[in-house]
Amino acid sequence: MMNSFANNVTYHPLSNNYTNSFITATVLRLDKTHDVISGNKWFKLKFYITDAIEKKYDTIATFGGAFSNHIVATAFACKQAGLNSVGFIRGDESATLSHTLQAAKNYGMKLFFLNRTDYKLKKIPNNFNSDYSYLIAEGGYGRLGCLGSATIYSDFNLCEYDTIICACGTGTTLAGIVEKAMPEQKIIGINVLKGYTEIKQDIISILSEENKLKDFEICNDYHFGGYAKKNDKLIDFMNDLWIKEKIPTDFVYTAKMFYAVKAMINQRKFKAGEKLLIIHSGGLQGNKSLPDKTLLY
Ligand SMILES: *Cc1c(COP(=O)(O)O)cnc(C)c1O
């Protein structure tokens, strides 16, 4: 199973006095798992969907921004499962819907727009009766999201690696990996949000009791100014990674993670021969919000 979803990337040292010849990392290409719900999103959603069906709900409602991968994934997964979907979207409805929201709408999602204050409070609009809807938190954060993400670890035999790295928004995906990790494995999350210092606590709180003391690391240095912020250095890096390795990344999550991995290699964070696994968590649809010709792919 892993073979068709794996890429090997060889990172050559950038600094001259780096004596180890190179580090080879395996990339788990979850971006290749599906055309629409690629990446980590299906893993995070699957147990919520079965739970909603078991509890006889006919509608799933969730929260997200105008470019949210979680929103499209939820819309698609609900359509596939024969459920209605509702999206509570941050910000006012703009004259033209983003690609993401248009796609969600095409999959049958009903959209409600919340102003920033109401969104922050996750306030359900008055004209929506949520009594019959199964609510999923923003980004699929929660215990079932963690358990779904844990199946990434088992489906792809992640026990074979010394170090596992993934991008973090809510940290739910990382929580799933931590849930299954063995004590000797090093788990590193690259936080793409700026100033989200509670992430570690939020991850621990969705772990099962026996896993709450497990060690994992969150790196806060590669948010590039904050969520969905970018600069030329990041865009150049994305194009470079595409040219050299044929790995497409999204500018919100995976590009920042790959950038961080490269920086960590240059800081000699890893030993030569260490088996690194980088989780490509998908999200490529988000690049459609970039101006044409920004990326070479
Ligand atoms: C949503 C998303 C993440 C963040 O996942 P969390 O489980 O919220 O940490 C990472 N990468 C991509 C591409 C995503 O779309």
PDB file of C-alpha atoms and ligand atoms in Angstrom:
ATOM      1  CA  MET A   1       0.000   0.000   0.000  1.00  0.00           C
ATOM      2  CA  MET A   2       2.752   2.395   0.947  1.00  0.00           C
ATOM      3  CA  ASN A   3       4.613   2.005  -2.339  1.00  0.00           C
ATOM      4  CA  SER A   4       2.195   3.879  -4.514  1.00  0.00           C
ATOM      5  CA  PHE A   5       2.028   6.636  -1.933  1.00  0.00           C
ATOM      6  CA  ALA A   6       5.700   7.073  -1.253  1.00  0.00           C
ATOM      7  CA  ASN A   7       8.379   9.327  -2.628  1.00  0.00           C
ATOM      8  CA  ASN A   8      11.960   9.430  -1.519  1.00  0.00           C
ATOM      9  CA  VAL A   9      13.581  12.813  -1.190  1.00  0.00           C
ATOM     10  CA  THR A  10      17.282  13.217  -0.744  1.00  0.00           C
ATOM     11  CA  TYR A  11      18.325  16.388   0.983  1.00  0.00           C
ATOM     12  CA  HIS A  12      21.861  17.427   0.260  1.00  0.00           C
ATOM     13  CA  PRO A  13      23.629  19.553   2.799  1.00  0.00           C
ATOM     14  CA  LEU A  14      23.610  23.271   2.195  1.00  0.00           C
ATOM     15  CA  SER A  15      26.436  24.098   4.530  1.00  0.00           C
ATOM     16  CA  ASN A  16      29.984  23.073   3.588  1.00  0.00           C
ATOM     17  CA  ASN A  17      31.055  21.769   6.922  1.00  0.00           C
ATOM     18  CA  TYR A  18      28.132  19.433   7.235  1.00  0.00           C
ATOM     19  CA  THR A  19      29.978  16.167   7.249  1.00  0.00           C
ATOM     20  CA  ASN A  20      27.136  13.674   6.892  1.00  0.00           C
ATOM     21  CA  SER A  21      26.694  13.164   3.217  1.00  0.00           C
ATOM     22  CA  PHE A  22      22.918  13.359   2.995  1.00  0.00           C
ATOM     23  CA  ILE A  23      19.623  12.620   4.624  1.00  0.00           C
ATOM     24  CA  THR A  24      17.009  10.597   2.813  1.00  0.00           C
ATOM     25  CA  ALA A  25      13.428  11.062   3.835  1.00  0.00           C
ATOM     26  CA  THR A  26      10.348   9.174   2.772  1.00  0.00           C
ATOM     27  CA  VAL A  27       7.340  11.265   1.915  1.00  0.00           C
ATOM     28  CA  LEU A  28       3.924   9.730   2.562  1.00  0.00           C
ATOM     29  CA  ARG A  29       1.943  11.164  -0.325  1.00  0.00           C
ATOM     30  CA  LEU A  30      -1.536  11.374   1.179  1.00  0.00           C
ATOM     31  CA  ASP A  31      -2.187  14.063  -1.437  1.00  0.00           C
ATOM     32  CA  LYS A  32      -2.415  11.186  -3.917  1.00  0.00           C
ATOM     33  CA  THR A  33      -5.075   9.200  -2.060  1.00  0.00           C
ATOM     34  CA  HIS A  34      -8.129  10.837  -3.656  1.00  0.00           C
ATOM     35  CA  ASP A  35      -9.014  13.626  -6.083  1.00  0.00           C
ATOM     36  CA  VAL A  36     -11.190  15.582  -3.688  1.00  0.00           C
ATOM     37  CA  ILE A  37     -10.780  14.396  -0.115  1.00  0.00           C
ATOM     38  CA  SER A  38      -7.054  13.915  -0.374  1.00  0.00           C
ATOM     39  CA  GLY A  39      -4.614  14.215   2.455  1.00  0.00           C
ATOM     40  CA  ASN A  40      -5.452  13.962   6.108  1.00  0.00           C
ATOM     41  CA  LYS A  41      -9.036  15.160   5.829  1.00  0.00           C
ATOM     42  CA  TRP A  42     -10.740  11.873   5.052  1.00  0.00           C
ATOM     43  CA  PHE A  43      -8.870  10.178   7.894  1.00  0.00           C
ATOM     44  CA  LYS A  44     -10.020  12.883  10.294  1.00  0.00           C
ATOM     45  CA  LEU A  45     -13.637  12.753   9.121  1.00  0.00           C
ATOM     46  CA  LYS A  46     -14.381   9.065   8.733  1.00  0.00           C
ATOM     47  CA  PHE A  47     -15.296   8.213  12.328  1.00  0.00           C
ATOM     48  CA  TYR A  48     -17.434  11.341  12.694  1.00  0.00           C
ATOM     49  CA  ILE A  49     -19.395  10.262   9.637  1.00  0.00           C
ATOM     50  CA  THR A  50     -19.999   6.738  10.912  1.00  0.00           C
ATOM     51  CA  ASP A  51     -20.898   8.139  14.331  1.00  0.00           C
ATOM     52  CA  ALA A  52     -23.417  10.557  12.770  1.00  0.00           C
ATOM     53  CA  ILE A  53     -25.003   7.739  10.759  1.00  0.00           C
ATOM     54  CA  GLU A  54     -25.145   5.418  13.781  1.00  0.00           C
ATOM     55  CA  LYS A  55     -26.823   8.157  15.791  1.00  0.00           C
ATOM     56  CA  LYS A  56     -29.344   8.616  12.960  1.00  0.00           C
ATOM     57  CA  TYR A  57     -28.501  12.187  12.039  1.00  0.00           C
ATOM     58  CA  ASP A  58     -29.208  13.158   8.456  1.00  0.00           C
ATOM     59  CA  THR A  59     -27.093  16.343   8.445  1.00  0.00           C
ATOM     60  CA  ILE A  60     -23.525  17.184   9.384  1.00  0.00           C
ATOM     61  CA  ALA A  61     -22.558  20.783  10.125  1.00  0.00           C
ATOM     62  CA  THR A  62     -19.074  22.181  10.584  1.00  0.00           C
ATOM     63  CA  PHE A  63     -16.991  25.374  10.589  1.00  0.00           C
ATOM     64  CA  GLY A  64     -14.282  26.726   8.316  1.00  0.00           C
ATOM     65  CA  GLY A  65     -12.824  29.639   6.384  1.00  0.00           C
ATOM     66  CA  ALA A  66     -13.363  30.474   2.712  1.00  0.00           C
ATOM     67  CA  PHE A  67     -10.344  28.373   1.663  1.00  0.00           C
ATOM     68  CA  SER A  68     -10.790  25.527   4.112  1.00  0.00           C
ATOM     69  CA  ASN A  69      -9.803  22.050   2.908  1.00  0.00           C
ATOM     70  CA  HIS A  70     -11.908  20.670   5.754  1.00  0.00           C
ATOM     71  CA  ILE A  71     -15.045  22.341   4.354  1.00  0.00           C
ATOM     72  CA  VAL A  72     -14.740  20.807   0.857  1.00  0.00           C
ATOM     73  CA  ALA A  73     -13.772  17.448   2.318  1.00  0.00           C
ATOM     74  CA  THR A  74     -16.811  17.464   4.609  1.00  0.00           C
ATOM     75  CA  ALA A  75     -19.112  18.457   1.746  1.00  0.00           C
ATOM     76  CA  PHE A  76     -17.790  15.650  -0.436  1.00  0.00           C
ATOM     77  CA  ALA A  77     -17.727  12.995   2.282  1.00  0.00           C
ATOM     78  CA  CYS A  78     -21.333  13.815   3.254  1.00  0.00           C
ATOM     79  CA  LYS A  79     -22.515  13.637  -0.326  1.00  0.00           C
ATOM     80  CA  GLN A  80     -20.851  10.266  -0.639  1.00  0.00           C
ATOM     81  CA  ALA A  81     -22.436   9.034   2.585  1.00  0.00           C
ATOM     82  CA  GLY A  82     -25.887  10.320   1.613  1.00  0.00           C
ATOM     83  CA  LEU A  83     -25.925  12.994   4.342  1.00  0.00           C
ATOM     84  CA  ASN A  84     -26.776  16.685   4.049  1.00  0.00           C
ATOM     85  CA  SER A  85     -23.951  19.054   4.865  1.00  0.00           C
ATOM     86  CA  VAL A  86     -23.902  22.561   6.268  1.00  0.00           C
ATOM     87  CA  GLY A  87     -20.893  24.879   6.444  1.00  0.00           C
ATOM     88  CA  PHE A  88     -20.604  27.821   8.825  1.00  0.00           C
ATOM     89  CA  ILE A  89     -18.139  30.028   7.030  1.00  0.00           C
ATOM     90  CA  ARG A  90     -15.950  32.756   8.531  1.00  0.00           C
ATOM     91  CA  GLY A  91     -16.495  36.194   6.997  1.00  0.00           C
ATOM     92  CA  ASP A  92     -19.222  37.773   4.906  1.00  0.00           C
ATOM     93  CA  GLU A  93     -20.388  36.268   1.657  1.00  0.00           C
ATOM     94  CA  SER A  94     -18.384  37.838  -1.135  1.00  0.00           C
ATOM     95  CA  ALA A  95     -19.933  38.423  -4.553  1.00  0.00           C
ATOM     96  CA  THR A  96     -17.844  35.619  -5.987  1.00  0.00           C
ATOM     97  CA  LEU A  97     -17.404  32.501  -3.925  1.00  0.00           C
ATOM     98  CA  SER A  98     -13.882  31.152  -3.487  1.00  0.00           C
ATOM     99  CA  HIS A  99     -13.004  28.002  -5.476  1.00  0.00           C
ATOM    100  CA  THR A 100     -13.214  26.095  -2.224  1.00  0.00           C
ATOM    101  CA  LEU A 101     -16.701  27.283  -1.325  1.00  0.00           C
ATOM    102  CA  GLN A 102     -17.955  26.873  -4.873  1.00  0.00           C
ATOM    103  CA  ALA A 103     -16.737  23.286  -4.818  1.00  0.00           C
ATOM    104  CA  ALA A 104     -18.381  22.667  -1.432  1.00  0.00           C
ATOM    105  CA  LYS A 105     -21.623  24.133  -2.753  1.00  0.00           C
ATOM    106  CA  ASN A 106     -21.420  21.926  -5.838  1.00  0.00           C
ATOM    107  CA  TYR A 107     -21.223  18.907  -3.522  1.00  0.00           C
ATOM    108  CA  GLY A 108     -24.464  20.091  -1.955  1.00  0.00           C
ATOM    109  CA  MET A 109     -23.216  21.923   1.105  1.00  0.00           C
ATOM    110  CA  LYS A 110     -25.475  24.658   2.419  1.00  0.00           C
ATOM    111  CA  LEU A 111     -23.395  27.670   3.399  1.00  0.00           C
ATOM    112  CA  PHE A 112     -24.043  30.153   6.211  1.00  0.00           C
ATOM    113  CA  PHE A 113     -21.747  33.135   6.639  1.00  0.00           C
ATOM    114  CA  LEU A 114     -20.753  34.319  10.113  1.00  0.00           C
ATOM    115  CA  ASN A 115     -19.064  37.607  10.887  1.00  0.00           C
ATOM    116  CA  ARG A 116     -15.648  37.385  12.553  1.00  0.00           C
ATOM    117  CA  THR A 117     -16.991  37.872  16.067  1.00  0.00           C
ATOM    118  CA  ASP A 118     -19.722  35.266  15.747  1.00  0.00           C
ATOM    119  CA  TYR A 119     -17.299  32.908  14.044  1.00  0.00           C
ATOM    120  CA  LYS A 120     -14.826  33.226  16.873  1.00  0.00           C
ATOM    121  CA  LEU A 121     -17.588  32.296  19.299  1.00  0.00           C
ATOM    122  CA  LYS A 122     -18.764  29.517  16.922  1.00  0.00           C
ATOM    123  CA  LYS A 123     -22.228  31.013  17.186  1.00  0.00           C
ATOM    124  CA  ILE A 124     -24.834  29.046  15.221  1.00  0.00           C
ATOM    125  CA  PRO A 125     -27.000  31.464  13.171  1.00  0.00           C
ATOM    126  CA  ASN A 126     -30.520  32.033  14.537  1.00  0.00           C
ATOM    127  CA  ASN A 127     -32.113  30.970  11.272  1.00  0.00           C
ATOM    128  CA  PHE A 128     -30.511  27.543  11.534  1.00  0.00           C
ATOM    129  CA  ASN A 129     -32.022  24.837  13.699  1.00  0.00           C
ATOM    130  CA  SER A 130     -29.066  22.739  14.797  1.00  0.00           C
ATOM    131  CA  ASP A 131     -31.136  20.243  16.810  1.00  0.00           C
ATOM    132  CA  TYR A 132     -31.007  17.664  14.045  1.00  0.00           C
ATOM    133  CA  SER A 133     -27.448  18.242  12.939  1.00  0.00           C
ATOM    134  CA  TYR A 134     -24.312  16.429  13.955  1.00  0.00           C
ATOM    135  CA  LEU A 135     -21.717  19.092  14.691  1.00  0.00           C
ATOM    136  CA  ILE A 136     -18.053  18.630  13.855  1.00  0.00           C
ATOM    137  CA  ALA A 137     -15.620  21.182  15.292  1.00  0.00           C
ATOM    138  CA  GLU A 138     -13.526  23.417  13.037  1.00  0.00           C
ATOM    139  CA  GLY A 139     -10.836  21.399  11.282  1.00  0.00           C
ATOM    140  CA  GLY A 140     -12.300  18.125  12.566  1.00  0.00           C
ATOM    141  CA  TYR A 141     -10.657  18.693  15.929  1.00  0.00           C
ATOM    142  CA  GLY A 142     -11.663  16.142  18.551  1.00  0.00           C
ATOM    143  CA  ARG A 143     -11.337  12.611  19.821  1.00  0.00           C
ATOM    144  CA  LEU A 144     -12.880  10.908  16.769  1.00  0.00           C
ATOM    145  CA  GLY A 145     -10.664  12.997  14.493  1.00  0.00           C
ATOM    146  CA  CYS A 146      -7.673  11.808  16.481  1.00  0.00           C
ATOM    147  CA  LEU A 147      -8.754   8.162  16.220  1.00  0.00           C
ATOM    148  CA  GLY A 148      -9.336   8.515  12.479  1.00  0.00           C
ATOM    149  CA  SER A 149      -5.880  10.041  12.048  1.00  0.00           C
ATOM    150  CA  ALA A 150      -4.396   7.191  14.040  1.00  0.00           C
ATOM    151  CA  THR A 151      -5.366   4.915  11.153  1.00  0.00           C
ATOM    152  CA  ILE A 152      -2.790   6.760   8.993  1.00  0.00           C
ATOM    153  CA  TYR A 153      -0.177   5.253  11.296  1.00  0.00           C
ATOM    154  CA  SER A 154      -1.534   1.717  11.010  1.00  0.00           C
ATOM    155  CA  ASP A 155      -2.531   1.803   7.321  1.00  0.00           C
ATOM    156  CA  PHE A 156       0.942   2.874   6.238  1.00  0.00           C
ATOM    157  CA  ASN A 157       3.134   1.060   8.786  1.00  0.00           C
ATOM    158  CA  LEU A 158       4.612   4.188  10.289  1.00  0.00           C
ATOM    159  CA  CYS A 159       6.240   2.080  12.994  1.00  0.00           C
ATOM    160  CA  GLU A 160       9.152   1.628  10.584  1.00  0.00           C
ATOM    161  CA  TYR A 161      10.410   5.194  10.975  1.00  0.00           C
ATOM    162  CA  ASP A 162      12.597   6.861  13.588  1.00  0.00           C
ATOM    163  CA  THR A 163      11.043  10.279  13.127  1.00  0.00           C
ATOM    164  CA  ILE A 164       7.631  11.320  11.799  1.00  0.00           C
ATOM    165  CA  ILE A 165       6.891  14.906  10.805  1.00  0.00           C
ATOM    166  CA  CYS A 166       3.593  16.514   9.863  1.00  0.00           C
ATOM    167  CA  ALA A 167       2.034  19.959   9.496  1.00  0.00           C
ATOM    168  CA  CYS A 168      -0.337  21.122  12.236  1.00  0.00           C
ATOM    169  CA  GLY A 169      -3.417  23.303  12.119  1.00  0.00           C
ATOM    170  CA  THR A 170      -5.599  22.036  14.940  1.00  0.00           C
ATOM    171  CA  GLY A 171      -3.049  19.290  15.696  1.00  0.00           C
ATOM    172  CA  THR A 172      -5.653  16.529  15.338  1.00  0.00           C
ATOM    173  CA  THR A 173      -3.619  14.632  12.741  1.00  0.00           C
ATOM    174  CA  LEU A 174      -0.510  14.797  14.884  1.00  0.00           C
ATOM    175  CA  ALA A 175      -2.545  13.601  17.877  1.00  0.00           C
ATOM    176  CA  GLY A 176      -3.514  10.497  15.894  1.00  0.00           C
ATOM    177  CA  ILE A 177       0.133   9.767  15.155  1.00  0.00           C
ATOM    178  CA  VAL A 178       1.142  10.318  18.790  1.00  0.00           C
ATOM    179  CA  GLU A 179      -1.669   8.000  19.867  1.00  0.00           C
ATOM    180  CA  LYS A 180      -0.015   5.108  18.019  1.00  0.00           C
ATOM    181  CA  ALA A 181       3.664   6.035  18.186  1.00  0.00           C
ATOM    182  CA  MET A 182       6.173   3.855  19.975  1.00  0.00           C
ATOM    183  CA  PRO A 183       8.226   5.377  22.800  1.00  0.00           C
ATOM    184  CA  GLU A 184      11.439   5.472  20.767  1.00  0.00           C
ATOM    185  CA  GLN A 185       9.856   7.310  17.833  1.00  0.00           C
ATOM    186  CA  LYS A 186      10.271  11.070  17.573  1.00  0.00           C
ATOM    187  CA  ILE A 187       7.123  12.919  16.492  1.00  0.00           C
ATOM    188  CA  ILE A 188       7.407  16.515  15.286  1.00  0.00           C
ATOM    189  CA  GLY A 189       4.576  18.860  14.309  1.00  0.00           C
ATOM    190  CA  ILE A 190       5.133  22.034  12.316  1.00  0.00           C
ATOM    191  CA  ASN A 191       2.618  24.588  13.563  1.00  0.00           C
ATOM    192  CA  VAL A 192       1.392  26.812  10.710  1.00  0.00           C
ATOM    193  CA  LEU A 193      -0.479  29.158  13.038  1.00  0.00           C
ATOM    194  CA  LYS A 194       1.191  32.108  14.677  1.00  0.00           C
ATOM    195  CA  GLY A 195       0.819  32.470  18.416  1.00  0.00           C
ATOM    196  CA  TYR A 196      -1.200  29.282  18.821  1.00  0.00           C
ATOM    197  CA  THR A 197       0.708  28.296  21.916  1.00  0.00           C
ATOM    198  CA  GLU A 198      -2.100  26.177  23.387  1.00  0.00           C
ATOM    199  CA  ILE A 199      -1.714  23.648  20.566  1.00  0.00           C
ATOM    200  CA  LYS A 200       0.304  21.260  22.692  1.00  0.00           C
ATOM    201  CA  GLN A 201      -2.352  21.201  25.405  1.00  0.00           C
ATOM    202  CA  ASP A 202      -5.109  20.865  22.798  1.00  0.00           C
ATOM    203  CA  ILE A 203      -3.354  17.827  21.326  1.00  0.00           C
ATOM    204  CA  ILE A 204      -2.859  16.218  24.727  1.00  0.00           C
ATOM    205  CA  SER A 205      -6.506  16.710  25.607  1.00  0.00           C
ATOM    206  CA  ILE A 206      -7.710  14.528  22.704  1.00  0.00           C
ATOM    207  CA  LEU A 207      -5.262  11.699  23.454  1.00  0.00           C
ATOM    208  CA  SER A 208      -6.434   8.688  25.410  1.00  0.00           C
ATOM    209  CA  GLU A 209      -5.485   8.621  29.104  1.00  0.00           C
ATOM    210  CA  GLU A 210      -2.612   6.196  28.657  1.00  0.00           C
ATOM    211  CA  ASN A 211      -1.036   8.340  25.939  1.00  0.00           C
ATOM    212  CA  LYS A 212      -1.223  11.763  27.540  1.00  0.00           C
ATOM    213  CA  LEU A 213       2.325  11.585  28.865  1.00  0.00           C
ATOM    214  CA  LYS A 214       3.891  10.628  25.530  1.00  0.00           C
ATOM    215  CA  ASP A 215       6.540  12.951  24.237  1.00  0.00           C
ATOM    216  CA  PHE A 216       6.160  14.956  21.019  1.00  0.00           C
ATOM    217  CA  GLU A 217       7.528  18.214  19.740  1.00  0.00           C
ATOM    218  CA  ILE A 218       5.843  21.264  18.224  1.00  0.00           C
ATOM    219  CA  CYS A 219       7.933  23.623  16.151  1.00  0.00           C
ATOM    220  CA  ASN A 220       6.559  27.174  16.034  1.00  0.00           C
ATOM    221  CA  ASP A 221       9.212  28.832  13.858  1.00  0.00           C
ATOM    222  CA  TYR A 222       7.877  28.287  10.340  1.00  0.00           C
ATOM    223  CA  HIS A 223       4.441  29.923  10.161  1.00  0.00           C
ATOM    224  CA  PHE A 224       5.743  32.584   7.722  1.00  0.00           C
ATOM    225  CA  GLY A 225       3.768  35.334   9.444  1.00  0.00           C
ATOM    226  CA  GLY A 226       0.670  33.318  10.257  1.00  0.00           C
ATOM    227  CA  TYR A 227      -2.058  31.112   8.886  1.00  0.00           C
ATOM    228  CA  ALA A 228      -2.201  31.223   5.045  1.00  0.00           C
ATOM    229  CA  LYS A 229       0.455  33.970   4.990  1.00  0.00           C
ATOM    230  CA  LYS A 230       3.212  33.560   2.445  1.00  0.00           C
ATOM    231  CA  ASN A 231       6.163  35.378   0.915  1.00  0.00           C
ATOM    232  CA  ASP A 232       8.365  35.030  -2.154  1.00  0.00           C
ATOM    233  CA  LYS A 233      10.815  32.859  -0.284  1.00  0.00           C
ATOM    234  CA  LEU A 234       8.085  30.287   0.361  1.00  0.00           C
ATOM    235  CA  ILE A 235       6.781  30.395  -3.213  1.00  0.00           C
ATOM    236  CA  ASP A 236      10.318  30.007  -4.603  1.00  0.00           C
ATOM    237  CA  PHE A 237      10.849  27.067  -2.284  1.00  0.00           C
ATOM    238  CA  MET A 238       7.640  25.420  -3.534  1.00  0.00           C
ATOM    239  CA  ASN A 239       8.660  25.779  -7.155  1.00  0.00           C
ATOM    240  CA  ASP A 240      12.129  24.512  -6.352  1.00  0.00           C
ATOM    241  CA  LEU A 241      10.772  21.431  -4.574  1.00  0.00           C
ATOM    242  CA  TRP A 242       8.567  20.777  -7.578  1.00  0.00           C
ATOM    243  CA  ILE A 243      11.460  21.045 -10.037  1.00  0.00           C
ATOM    244  CA  LYS A 244      13.829  18.910  -7.966  1.00  0.00           C
ATOM    245  CA  GLU A 245      11.525  16.271  -6.501  1.00  0.00           C
ATOM    246  CA  LYS A 246       8.241  16.560  -8.397  1.00  0.00           C
ATOM    247  CA  ILE A 247       6.454  17.062  -5.111  1.00  0.00           C
ATOM    248  CA  PRO A 248       3.654  19.635  -5.265  1.00  0.00           C
ATOM    249  CA  THR A 249       2.918  21.377  -1.957  1.00  0.00           C
ATOM    250  CA  ASP A 250       0.216  23.758  -0.764  1.00  0.00           C
ATOM    251  CA  PHE A 251       1.236  27.163   0.580  1.00  0.00           C
ATOM    252  CA  VAL A 252      -0.829  26.944   3.780  1.00  0.00           C
ATOM    253  CA  TYR A 253       0.497  23.728   5.313  1.00  0.00           C
ATOM    254  CA  THR A 254       2.793  21.369   3.471  1.00  0.00           C
ATOM    255  CA  ALA A 255       5.162  23.951   1.935  1.00  0.00           C
ATOM    256  CA  LYS A 256       5.869  25.342   5.390  1.00  0.00           C
ATOM    257  CA  MET A 257       6.452  21.842   6.712  1.00  0.00           C
ATOM    258  CA  PHE A 258       8.898  20.877   3.948  1.00  0.00           C
ATOM    259  CA  TYR A 259      10.670  24.203   4.423  1.00  0.00           C
ATOM    260  CA  ALA A 260      10.967  23.469   8.141  1.00  0.00           C
ATOM    261  CA  VAL A 261      12.325  19.961   7.480  1.00  0.00           C
ATOM    262  CA  LYS A 262      15.000  21.343   5.199  1.00  0.00           C
ATOM    263  CA  ALA A 263      15.953  23.964   7.768  1.00  0.00           C
ATOM    264  CA  MET A 264      16.113  21.324  10.507  1.00  0.00           C
ATOM    265  CA  ILE A 265      18.402  19.187   8.357  1.00  0.00           C
ATOM    266  CA  ASN A 266      20.707  22.146   7.920  1.00  0.00           C
ATOM    267  CA  GLN A 267      20.629  22.676  11.670  1.00  0.00           C
ATOM    268  CA  ARG A 268      21.706  19.035  11.993  1.00  0.00           C
ATOM    269  CA  LYS A 269      18.645  18.056  13.905  1.00  0.00           C
ATOM    270  CA  PHE A 270      18.739  14.561  12.394  1.00  0.00           C
ATOM    271  CA  LYS A 271      21.457  11.940  12.355  1.00  0.00           C
ATOM    272  CA  ALA A 272      22.722  10.471   9.099  1.00  0.00           C
ATOM    273  CA  GLY A 273      20.858   7.264   8.424  1.00  0.00           C
ATOM    274  CA  GLU A 274      17.925   8.308  10.585  1.00  0.00           C
ATOM    275  CA  LYS A 275      14.696   7.152   8.937  1.00  0.00           C
ATOM    276  CA  LEU A 276      12.531  10.214   8.458  1.00  0.00           C
ATOM    277  CA  LEU A 277       8.926  10.118   7.382  1.00  0.00           C
ATOM    278  CA  ILE A 278       7.318  13.307   6.135  1.00  0.00           C
ATOM    279  CA  ILE A 279       3.525  13.217   5.892  1.00  0.00           C
ATOM    280  CA  HIS A 280       2.253  15.103   2.858  1.00  0.00           C
ATOM    281  CA  SER A 281      -1.189  15.953   4.162  1.00  0.00           C
ATOM    282  CA  GLY A 282      -2.636  17.164   0.844  1.00  0.00           C
ATOM    283  CA  GLY A 283      -4.440  20.497   0.656  1.00  0.00           C
ATOM    284  CA  LEU A 284      -3.431  21.254  -2.922  1.00  0.00           C
ATOM    285  CA  GLN A 285      -6.856  22.668  -3.803  1.00  0.00           C
ATOM    286  CA  GLY A 286      -5.966  25.689  -1.647  1.00  0.00           C
ATOM    287  CA  ASN A 287      -3.391  26.775  -4.253  1.00  0.00           C
ATOM    288  CA  LYS A 288      -6.267  27.738  -6.548  1.00  0.00           C
ATOM    289  CA  SER A 289      -6.569  30.955  -4.572  1.00  0.00           C
ATOM    290  CA  LEU A 290      -3.093  32.026  -5.776  1.00  0.00           C
ATOM    291  CA  PRO A 291      -2.762  34.248  -8.872  1.00  0.00           C
ATOM    292  CA  ASP A 292      -2.229  32.328 -12.117  1.00  0.00           C
ATOM    293  CA  LYS A 293       1.376  31.398 -12.886  1.00  0.00           C
ATOM    294  CA  THR A 294       2.535  31.771  -9.269  1.00  0.00           C
ATOM    295  CA  LEU A 295       3.367  28.083  -9.252  1.00  0.00           C
ATOM    296  CA  LEU A 296       4.925  25.905 -11.929  1.00  0.00           C
ATOM    297  CA  TYR A 297       2.361  23.160 -11.273  1.00  0.00           C
TER     298      TYR A 297
HETATM  299  C1  LIG B   1      -6.126  20.639   7.473  1.00  0.00           C
HETATM  300  C2  LIG B   1      -4.737  20.411   7.066  1.00  0.00           C
HETATM  301  C3  LIG B   1      -3.699  20.227   7.990  1.00  0.00           C
HETATM  302  C4  LIG B   1      -3.901  20.394   9.463  1.00  0.00           C
HETATM  303  O1  LIG B   1      -4.384  19.253  10.079  1.00  0.00           O
HETATM  304  P1  LIG B   1      -4.723  19.267  11.625  1.00  0.00           P
HETATM  305  O2  LIG B   1      -5.183  17.909  11.886  1.00  0.00           O
HETATM  306  O3  LIG B   1      -5.820  20.293  11.820  1.00  0.00           O
HETATM  307  O4  LIG B   1      -3.508  19.671  12.362  1.00  0.00           O
HETATM  308  C5  LIG B   1      -2.441  19.924   7.517  1.00  0.00           C
HETATM  309  N1  LIG B   1      -2.202  19.860   6.194  1.00  0.00           N
HETATM  310  C6  LIG B   1      -3.157  20.064   5.278  1.00  0.00           C
HETATM  311  C7  LIG B   1      -2.804  20.022   3.853  1.00  0.00           C
HETATM  312  C8  LIG B   1      -4.445  20.347   5.680  1.00  0.00           C
HETATM  313  O5  LIG B   1      -5.396  20.575   4.739  1.00  0.00           O
END
